[in-house]
C-alpha positions as a Markdown table, in Angstrom:
| # | Residue | x | y | z |
|---|---|---|---|---|
| 1 | Met | -19.5 | 77.9 | 209.7 |
| 2 | Lys | -21.1 | 79.1 | 212.8 |
| 3 | Asp | -22.4 | 75.2 | 213.6 |
| 4 | Ala | -19.0 | 74.4 | 213.8 |
| 5 | Leu | -17.8 | 77.2 | 215.4 |
| 6 | Asp | -20.5 | 76.4 | 217.8 |
| 7 | Asn | -19.3 | 72.5 | 218.5 |
| 8 | Asp | -16.0 | 73.5 | 218.5 |
| 9 | Leu | -15.0 | 71.7 | 215.4 |
| 10 | Phe | -13.4 | 75.0 | 214.3 |
| 11 | Leu | -10.8 | 74.6 | 216.7 |
| 12 | Ser | -10.2 | 70.9 | 216.1 |
| 13 | Lys | -8.6 | 72.3 | 212.4 |
| 14 | Ile | -5.9 | 74.8 | 214.9 |
| 15 | Pro | -2.9 | 72.3 | 216.3 |
| 16 | Gly | -2.7 | 71.6 | 219.9 |
| 17 | Leu | 0.3 | 73.6 | 220.4 |
| 18 | Val | -1.1 | 76.7 | 219.3 |
| 19 | Leu | -4.3 | 76.5 | 221.1 |
| 20 | Lys | -2.1 | 75.7 | 224.6 |
| 21 | Ala | -0.2 | 79.2 | 223.6 |
| 22 | Val | -4.0 | 80.9 | 223.3 |
| 23 | Glu | -5.6 | 81.9 | 226.4 |
| 24 | Glu | -9.2 | 80.7 | 226.9 |
| 25 | Asn | -11.3 | 84.1 | 226.7 |
| 26 | Glu | -8.9 | 84.6 | 223.3 |
| 27 | Val | -10.2 | 81.8 | 222.0 |
| 28 | Glu | -13.6 | 83.0 | 222.3 |
| 29 | Leu | -12.7 | 86.2 | 220.6 |
| 30 | Ile | -11.7 | 84.3 | 217.9 |
| 31 | Lys | -15.0 | 82.7 | 217.7 |
| 32 | Lys | -17.1 | 85.7 | 218.0 |
| 33 | Gln | -14.5 | 87.5 | 215.3 |
| 34 | Thr | -15.3 | 84.6 | 212.8 |
| 35 | Val | -18.8 | 84.8 | 213.1 |
| 36 | Ser | -18.8 | 88.4 | 212.6 |
| 37 | Phe | -16.5 | 87.9 | 209.4 |
| 38 | Leu | -19.1 | 85.5 | 208.1 |
| 39 | Ala | -22.0 | 87.6 | 208.5 |
| 40 | Ile | -20.1 | 90.5 | 206.9 |
| 41 | Phe | -19.2 | 88.3 | 203.9 |
| 42 | Lys | -22.9 | 87.2 | 203.7 |
| 43 | Asp | -24.2 | 90.7 | 203.8 |
| 44 | Val | -21.3 | 92.0 | 201.0 |
| 45 | Leu | -22.6 | 88.9 | 198.9 |
| 46 | Glu | -26.3 | 90.7 | 198.9 |
| 47 | Val | -25.1 | 93.9 | 198.5 |
| 48 | Glu | -23.1 | 92.7 | 195.0 |
| 49 | Gly | -26.3 | 91.1 | 194.2 |
| 50 | Lys | -28.6 | 94.2 | 194.3 |
| 51 | Leu | -25.8 | 95.8 | 192.7 |
| 52 | Glu | -26.2 | 93.4 | 189.8 |
| 53 | Ala | -29.8 | 93.7 | 189.5 |
| 54 | Glu | -29.2 | 97.7 | 189.5 |
| 55 | Ile | -26.8 | 97.1 | 186.6 |
| 56 | Ser | -29.3 | 95.0 | 184.9 |
| 57 | Asn | -32.3 | 97.6 | 185.1 |
| 58 | Leu | -29.9 | 100.4 | 183.8 |
| 59 | Lys | -28.9 | 98.5 | 181.1 |
| 60 | Glu | -32.8 | 98.2 | 180.0 |
| 61 | Ile | -33.1 | 101.9 | 180.2 |
| 62 | Cys | -30.3 | 102.9 | 178.7 |
| 63 | Lys | -30.4 | 100.4 | 175.6 |
| 64 | Pro | -32.0 | 102.7 | 173.3 |
| 65 | Ser | -29.4 | 105.6 | 173.9 |
| 66 | Thr | -27.0 | 104.4 | 171.2 |
| 67 | Glu | -28.3 | 104.5 | 167.4 |
| 68 | Ile | -27.7 | 101.0 | 166.8 |
| 69 | Met | -29.6 | 100.0 | 170.0 |
| 70 | Lys | -32.4 | 102.5 | 169.2 |
| 71 | Glu | -32.7 | 100.3 | 165.8 |
| 72 | Ala | -32.8 | 97.5 | 167.8 |
| 73 | Gln | -35.6 | 98.6 | 170.1 |
| 74 | Lys | -38.1 | 99.9 | 167.0 |
| 75 | Met | -37.6 | 95.9 | 165.7 |
| 76 | Leu | -38.5 | 94.8 | 169.0 |
| 77 | Val | -41.2 | 97.2 | 169.3 |
| 78 | Asp | -42.1 | 95.9 | 165.6 |
| 79 | Trp | -42.1 | 92.7 | 166.4 |
| 80 | Glu | -44.4 | 92.8 | 169.5 |
| 81 | Asn | -46.7 | 94.7 | 167.6 |
| 82 | Gly | -46.9 | 91.7 | 164.7 |
| 83 | Asp | -44.9 | 93.2 | 162.3 |
| 84 | Glu | -44.5 | 90.9 | 159.1 |
| 85 | Thr | -41.0 | 91.6 | 158.2 |
| 86 | Val | -39.3 | 91.8 | 161.3 |
| 87 | Arg | -41.2 | 88.4 | 162.0 |
| 88 | Asn | -39.9 | 86.4 | 159.2 |
| 89 | Leu | -36.5 | 87.3 | 159.6 |
| 90 | Trp | -36.6 | 86.7 | 163.5 |
| 91 | Ser | -38.3 | 83.3 | 162.6 |
| 92 | Glu | -35.4 | 82.7 | 159.8 |
| 93 | Met | -32.7 | 83.3 | 162.7 |
| 94 | Asn | -34.8 | 80.7 | 165.2 |
| 95 | Ala | -34.7 | 78.1 | 162.7 |
| 96 | Trp | -30.8 | 78.2 | 162.9 |
| 97 | Val | -30.3 | 78.3 | 166.2 |
| 98 | Tyr | -32.9 | 75.6 | 167.0 |
| 99 | Lys | -31.2 | 73.3 | 164.7 |
| 100 | Gly | -28.0 | 73.5 | 165.7 |
| 101 | Phe | -29.6 | 73.3 | 169.7 |
| 102 | Asn | -31.2 | 69.7 | 168.6 |
| 103 | Glu | -28.1 | 68.9 | 167.4 |
| 104 | Thr | -25.6 | 69.2 | 170.3 |
| 105 | Tyr | -28.7 | 67.6 | 172.2 |
| 106 | Lys | -29.3 | 64.9 | 170.6 |
| 107 | Arg | -25.3 | 63.8 | 171.0 |
| 108 | Leu | -25.5 | 64.5 | 174.6 |
| 109 | Gly | -28.7 | 62.0 | 174.9 |
| 110 | Val | -30.9 | 65.0 | 175.9 |
| 111 | Asp | -34.6 | 65.4 | 175.2 |
| 112 | Phe | -38.0 | 67.5 | 176.7 |
| 113 | Asp | -41.1 | 66.4 | 177.4 |
| 114 | Gln | -42.3 | 69.8 | 176.7 |
| 115 | Val | -41.1 | 73.0 | 175.0 |
| 116 | Gln | -41.8 | 76.2 | 176.1 |
| 117 | Tyr | -41.3 | 79.8 | 174.1 |
| 118 | Glu | -40.7 | 82.9 | 175.9 |
| 119 | Ser | -41.7 | 84.4 | 172.4 |
| 120 | Asn | -45.4 | 82.7 | 173.5 |
| 121 | Thr | -45.6 | 83.8 | 177.1 |
| 122 | Tyr | -44.5 | 87.7 | 177.0 |
| 123 | Ile | -48.0 | 88.4 | 176.2 |
| 124 | Leu | -49.5 | 86.5 | 179.2 |
| 125 | Gly | -46.6 | 88.4 | 181.1 |
| 126 | Lys | -47.9 | 91.7 | 180.1 |
| 127 | Asp | -51.6 | 90.8 | 181.1 |
| 128 | Leu | -50.1 | 89.9 | 184.7 |
| 129 | Ile | -48.3 | 93.5 | 184.9 |
| 130 | Gln | -51.5 | 95.1 | 184.2 |
| 131 | Glu | -53.5 | 92.9 | 186.8 |
| 132 | Gly | -50.7 | 94.1 | 189.3 |
| 133 | Leu | -51.3 | 97.7 | 188.2 |
| 134 | Asp | -54.9 | 97.4 | 189.1 |
| 135 | Lys | -54.1 | 95.9 | 192.2 |
| 136 | Gly | -51.8 | 98.9 | 193.2 |
| 137 | Val | -49.3 | 95.9 | 193.5 |
| 138 | Leu | -47.0 | 97.6 | 190.5 |
| 139 | Tyr | -46.5 | 101.1 | 190.0 |
| 140 | Gln | -45.6 | 103.1 | 186.7 |
| 141 | Lys | -43.8 | 106.1 | 186.6 |
| 142 | Glu | -44.2 | 109.1 | 184.8 |
| 143 | Asp | -42.6 | 107.7 | 181.6 |
| 144 | Gly | -44.7 | 105.1 | 181.3 |
| 145 | Ser | -42.5 | 102.2 | 182.5 |
| 146 | Val | -43.6 | 99.7 | 185.1 |
| 147 | Trp | -41.9 | 98.5 | 188.3 |
| 148 | Cys | -42.3 | 96.5 | 191.6 |
| 149 | Asp | -41.3 | 97.7 | 194.8 |
| 150 | Leu | -39.0 | 95.0 | 196.5 |
| 151 | Thr | -37.5 | 97.4 | 199.1 |
| 152 | Asp | -39.7 | 96.1 | 202.0 |
| 153 | Glu | -38.7 | 92.8 | 201.1 |
| 154 | Gly | -35.1 | 93.8 | 201.4 |
| 155 | Leu | -34.6 | 93.3 | 197.7 |
| 156 | Asp | -35.0 | 96.4 | 195.0 |
| 157 | Gln | -36.8 | 98.0 | 192.6 |
| 158 | Lys | -37.2 | 95.9 | 189.4 |
| 159 | Leu | -38.3 | 97.1 | 185.7 |
| 160 | Leu | -40.8 | 94.9 | 184.5 |
| 161 | Leu | -42.1 | 97.1 | 181.1 |
| 162 | Arg | -40.3 | 99.4 | 179.1 |
| 163 | Ser | -41.6 | 102.9 | 179.1 |
| 164 | Asp | -42.4 | 101.9 | 175.3 |
| 165 | Gly | -44.2 | 99.2 | 176.6 |
| 166 | Thr | -41.8 | 96.1 | 175.5 |
| 167 | Ser | -41.2 | 93.6 | 177.7 |
| 168 | Val | -37.9 | 92.9 | 179.5 |
| 169 | Tyr | -36.8 | 89.3 | 181.0 |
| 170 | Met | -38.9 | 89.2 | 184.2 |
| 171 | Thr | -41.9 | 89.8 | 182.1 |
| 172 | Gln | -41.5 | 86.6 | 180.0 |
| 173 | Asp | -40.3 | 84.6 | 183.5 |
| 174 | Leu | -43.8 | 85.8 | 185.0 |
| 175 | Gly | -46.0 | 84.4 | 182.1 |
| 176 | Thr | -43.6 | 80.9 | 181.5 |
| 177 | Ala | -44.1 | 80.3 | 185.5 |
| 178 | Val | -47.9 | 81.0 | 185.3 |
| 179 | Glu | -48.6 | 79.2 | 182.2 |
| 180 | Arg | -46.3 | 76.3 | 183.6 |
| 181 | Phe | -48.7 | 75.6 | 186.7 |
| 182 | Lys | -52.2 | 76.0 | 184.0 |
| 183 | Gln | -50.7 | 73.4 | 181.8 |
| 184 | Asn | -49.5 | 70.7 | 184.2 |
| 185 | Asn | -50.2 | 69.5 | 187.1 |
| 186 | Ile | -47.3 | 70.8 | 189.6 |
| 187 | Gln | -45.8 | 70.2 | 193.1 |
| 188 | Lys | -42.8 | 72.0 | 193.2 |
| 189 | Leu | -41.1 | 74.1 | 190.3 |
| 190 | Ile | -37.3 | 73.8 | 190.1 |
| 191 | Tyr | -35.4 | 76.2 | 187.8 |
| 192 | Thr | -31.9 | 74.5 | 187.0 |
| 193 | Val | -30.2 | 77.9 | 186.3 |
| 194 | Gly | -26.7 | 79.4 | 186.7 |
| 195 | Asn | -26.0 | 81.4 | 190.0 |
| 196 | Glu | -25.4 | 84.2 | 188.1 |
| 197 | Gln | -29.1 | 84.6 | 188.0 |
| 198 | Asp | -29.4 | 84.0 | 192.0 |
| 199 | Tyr | -31.4 | 87.9 | 192.6 |
| 200 | His | -33.0 | 87.5 | 189.6 |
| 201 | Phe | -35.2 | 84.3 | 190.7 |
| 202 | Gln | -35.4 | 86.1 | 194.5 |
| 203 | Val | -37.1 | 88.6 | 192.6 |
| 204 | Leu | -39.2 | 86.4 | 190.3 |
| 205 | Phe | -40.5 | 84.5 | 193.2 |
| 206 | Lys | -41.2 | 87.4 | 195.3 |
| 207 | Ile | -43.2 | 89.2 | 192.4 |
| 208 | Leu | -45.4 | 86.3 | 191.6 |
| 209 | Lys | -46.3 | 85.9 | 195.2 |
| 210 | Lys | -47.4 | 89.7 | 195.4 |
| 211 | Leu | -49.9 | 88.8 | 192.5 |
| 212 | Gly | -51.4 | 86.4 | 194.6 |
| 213 | Tyr | -50.0 | 83.0 | 193.4 |
| 214 | Gln | -49.5 | 80.9 | 196.5 |
| 215 | Trp | -47.8 | 78.4 | 194.4 |
| 216 | Ala | -44.7 | 80.8 | 194.6 |
| 217 | Asp | -44.0 | 79.1 | 197.5 |
| 218 | Gln | -43.2 | 75.8 | 195.8 |
| 219 | Leu | -40.9 | 77.3 | 193.5 |
| 220 | Tyr | -37.1 | 76.8 | 193.6 |
| 221 | His | -33.9 | 77.9 | 192.2 |
| 222 | Leu | -31.6 | 75.2 | 191.7 |
| 223 | Ser | -28.5 | 77.2 | 191.4 |
| 224 | Tyr | -24.8 | 76.0 | 190.2 |
| 225 | Gly | -21.3 | 77.4 | 189.6 |
| 226 | Met | -20.6 | 78.4 | 186.1 |
| 227 | Val | -17.8 | 76.8 | 184.0 |
| 228 | Glu | -14.9 | 79.2 | 183.5 |
| 229 | Leu | -11.6 | 79.6 | 181.7 |
| 230 | Pro | -8.2 | 80.2 | 184.1 |
| 231 | Glu | -8.5 | 83.8 | 182.7 |
| 232 | Gly | -11.9 | 84.4 | 183.9 |
| 233 | Lys | -15.7 | 84.3 | 182.7 |
| 234 | Met | -16.8 | 83.1 | 179.2 |
| 235 | Lys | -18.2 | 85.8 | 177.0 |
| 236 | Ser | -20.0 | 85.0 | 173.6 |
| 237 | Arg | -19.3 | 88.5 | 172.6 |
| 238 | Glu | -15.4 | 88.4 | 173.2 |
| 239 | Gly | -15.0 | 85.1 | 171.8 |
| 240 | Thr | -13.7 | 83.4 | 175.0 |
| 241 | Val | -16.1 | 80.8 | 174.9 |
| 242 | Val | -15.6 | 76.8 | 174.4 |
| 243 | Asp | -18.0 | 75.4 | 172.3 |
| 244 | Ala | -19.9 | 72.6 | 173.8 |
| 245 | Asp | -19.7 | 71.1 | 170.3 |
| 246 | Asp | -16.0 | 71.2 | 170.0 |
| 247 | Leu | -15.7 | 70.0 | 173.5 |
| 248 | Met | -17.9 | 67.0 | 172.6 |
| 249 | Gln | -15.8 | 66.1 | 169.8 |
| 250 | Glu | -12.4 | 66.7 | 171.4 |
| 251 | Met | -13.9 | 64.0 | 173.8 |
| 252 | Tyr | -15.1 | 61.5 | 171.3 |
| 253 | Glu | -11.0 | 62.1 | 169.4 |
| 254 | Thr | -9.2 | 61.2 | 173.2 |
| 255 | Ala | -11.5 | 58.3 | 173.8 |
| 256 | Lys | -10.7 | 57.0 | 170.4 |
| 257 | Ser | -6.4 | 57.7 | 170.5 |
| 258 | Lys | -6.6 | 56.3 | 174.2 |
| 259 | Ala | -8.4 | 53.1 | 173.1 |
| 260 | Gln | -6.5 | 52.5 | 170.3 |
| 261 | Glu | -3.5 | 53.1 | 172.5 |
| 262 | Leu | -4.4 | 50.4 | 175.1 |
| 263 | Gly | -5.7 | 47.7 | 171.9 |
| 264 | Lys | -8.5 | 47.0 | 174.2 |
| 265 | Leu | -11.0 | 46.9 | 171.5 |
| 266 | Glu | -9.8 | 45.0 | 168.5 |
| 267 | Thr | -12.3 | 42.6 | 168.5 |
| 268 | Leu | -15.3 | 45.1 | 168.1 |
| 269 | Ser | -16.6 | 46.0 | 164.9 |
| 270 | Glu | -16.1 | 49.1 | 163.4 |
| 271 | Glu | -19.5 | 50.1 | 164.5 |
| 272 | Asp | -19.2 | 49.0 | 167.5 |
| 273 | Lys | -16.1 | 50.8 | 168.0 |
| 274 | Glu | -17.1 | 54.1 | 167.2 |
| 275 | Ala | -19.9 | 53.8 | 169.5 |
| 276 | Ser | -17.5 | 52.8 | 172.6 |
| 277 | Tyr | -15.9 | 55.8 | 171.9 |
| 278 | Glu | -18.5 | 58.3 | 171.7 |
| 279 | Thr | -20.2 | 56.4 | 175.0 |
| 280 | Val | -16.7 | 56.7 | 176.9 |
| 281 | Gly | -16.1 | 60.2 | 175.7 |
| 282 | Leu | -19.2 | 61.6 | 176.7 |
| 283 | Gly | -19.4 | 59.8 | 179.7 |
| 284 | Ala | -16.4 | 61.2 | 180.9 |
| 285 | Leu | -17.5 | 64.8 | 180.2 |
| 286 | Lys | -21.0 | 64.3 | 182.2 |
| 287 | Tyr | -18.9 | 62.5 | 184.9 |
| 288 | Phe | -16.2 | 65.7 | 185.0 |
| 289 | Met | -19.3 | 68.0 | 185.3 |
| 290 | Leu | -21.2 | 66.1 | 187.5 |
| 291 | Lys | -18.2 | 65.5 | 190.0 |
| 292 | Val | -18.1 | 69.1 | 190.8 |
| 293 | Asp | -20.1 | 70.7 | 193.5 |
| 294 | Pro | -23.0 | 72.2 | 191.9 |
| 295 | Lys | -22.4 | 75.5 | 194.0 |
| 296 | Lys | -18.4 | 75.1 | 193.2 |
| 297 | Lys | -17.2 | 76.8 | 189.8 |
| 298 | Cys | -15.6 | 74.4 | 186.8 |
| 299 | Phe | -12.6 | 76.0 | 186.0 |
| 300 | Ser | -10.1 | 75.2 | 182.8 |
| 301 | Ile | -12.2 | 73.0 | 181.6 |
| 302 | Arg | -10.4 | 72.2 | 178.4 |
| 303 | Arg | -7.4 | 71.0 | 180.5 |
| 304 | Lys | -9.2 | 68.8 | 183.4 |
| 305 | Val | -11.4 | 67.0 | 181.0 |
| 306 | Ser | -9.4 | 63.8 | 179.9 |
| 307 | Ile | -10.2 | 60.1 | 180.2 |
| 308 | Ser | -7.8 | 59.6 | 183.0 |
| 309 | Thr | -7.1 | 56.3 | 184.6 |
| 310 | Glu | -9.7 | 57.1 | 187.5 |
| 311 | Ile | -13.0 | 58.1 | 185.0 |
| 312 | Gln | -11.7 | 54.6 | 183.1 |
| 313 | Val | -11.8 | 52.8 | 186.0 |
| 314 | Arg | -15.2 | 53.8 | 187.0 |
| 315 | Leu | -17.3 | 53.6 | 183.8 |
| 316 | Phe | -15.6 | 50.4 | 182.8 |
| 317 | Asn | -16.8 | 48.6 | 185.6 |
| 318 | Ile | -20.3 | 50.4 | 185.2 |
| 319 | Leu | -20.6 | 49.5 | 181.9 |
| 320 | Met | -19.2 | 45.7 | 182.7 |
| 321 | His | -21.6 | 44.8 | 185.8 |
| 322 | Val | -24.9 | 46.5 | 184.0 |
| 323 | Ser | -24.0 | 44.6 | 181.1 |
| 324 | Ser | -23.5 | 41.4 | 182.7 |
| 325 | His | -26.8 | 41.9 | 184.3 |
| 326 | Tyr | -29.0 | 42.8 | 180.9 |
| 327 | Tyr | -26.5 | 43.0 | 178.1 |
| 328 | Pro | -24.4 | 39.9 | 177.4 |
| 329 | Lys | -23.5 | 40.7 | 173.9 |
| 330 | Arg | -22.5 | 44.0 | 172.2 |
| 331 | Val | -21.7 | 45.4 | 175.8 |
| 332 | Leu | -20.2 | 48.7 | 174.9 |
| 333 | Cys | -22.7 | 49.7 | 172.0 |
| 334 | Arg | -25.7 | 48.6 | 174.0 |
| 335 | Gln | -24.6 | 50.8 | 177.4 |
| 336 | Lys | -24.7 | 54.1 | 175.3 |
| 337 | Gln | -28.1 | 54.7 | 176.3 |
| 338 | Leu | -27.6 | 53.8 | 179.8 |
| 339 | Ile | -24.7 | 56.2 | 179.8 |
| 340 | Leu | -26.4 | 59.1 | 178.3 |
| 341 | Asn | -29.5 | 59.4 | 180.4 |
């Protein structure tokens, strides 16, 4: 916006008649006031990020205050101490989650070259924090909790270990980052995470730099806007969420219904029809997500994602163009891999 003002592009958006009625000194005043407003707005965003970080710290400190959270905190201590009963329960519950994740990823055509578990890296994170204490980079409060003071960096103080010695998210992220660089030949590490974590990653990168890791300069947070409902943020605890599996199934059903309505797939076998419904349905879903600027929020996803004429034309043109060069037979069935990757 500032560049636009400096080049008078901003003023080009104002109708000519309005400009004629404004004195030159008033135009300059408008420019200055707009720049000042943008600077204030930027400061507000920074303060908001700091407040969110402070709230996060307070949540970590206050968690054990209720009876149920005291019990949960005790389980965390037992888990980190290797208690067999707690570990077995944790493994069983994790297995349910991973099974569901794998089914969803498989349908989306997503796979990973490497999977890391924070349940393994938190120990390394604790070792890093001890090194930071030894170097004087971090400090310990009277209650035993460990913090990093980033006020000289324009940020805040960050909790790294609770008073009972258990880890927090930052502990695990520190260990995970270091392990990634140890295990892989990395030139640049990109974190693709929602914009709610903007402040978290600013802090993570600063702490790693303070701990002496020069490659911290090669860390980048690719921030993106969250998918929200018309009434606000999705919250799993309140049941206000759109389930990914349900949404994928809806898109499949929509593609199927539309194809049957148009009657364009009647010459295909049932197997090829099913494959085409899946391809076009999930292709439309991905198109909807990818066409939005990463920094903008997606709203009302159920209402906006549809097999519209625009999406149909784009997807089928891609299918036909690629298939005419590489896959002359069984076109729709063969394109699944191309669409989903």
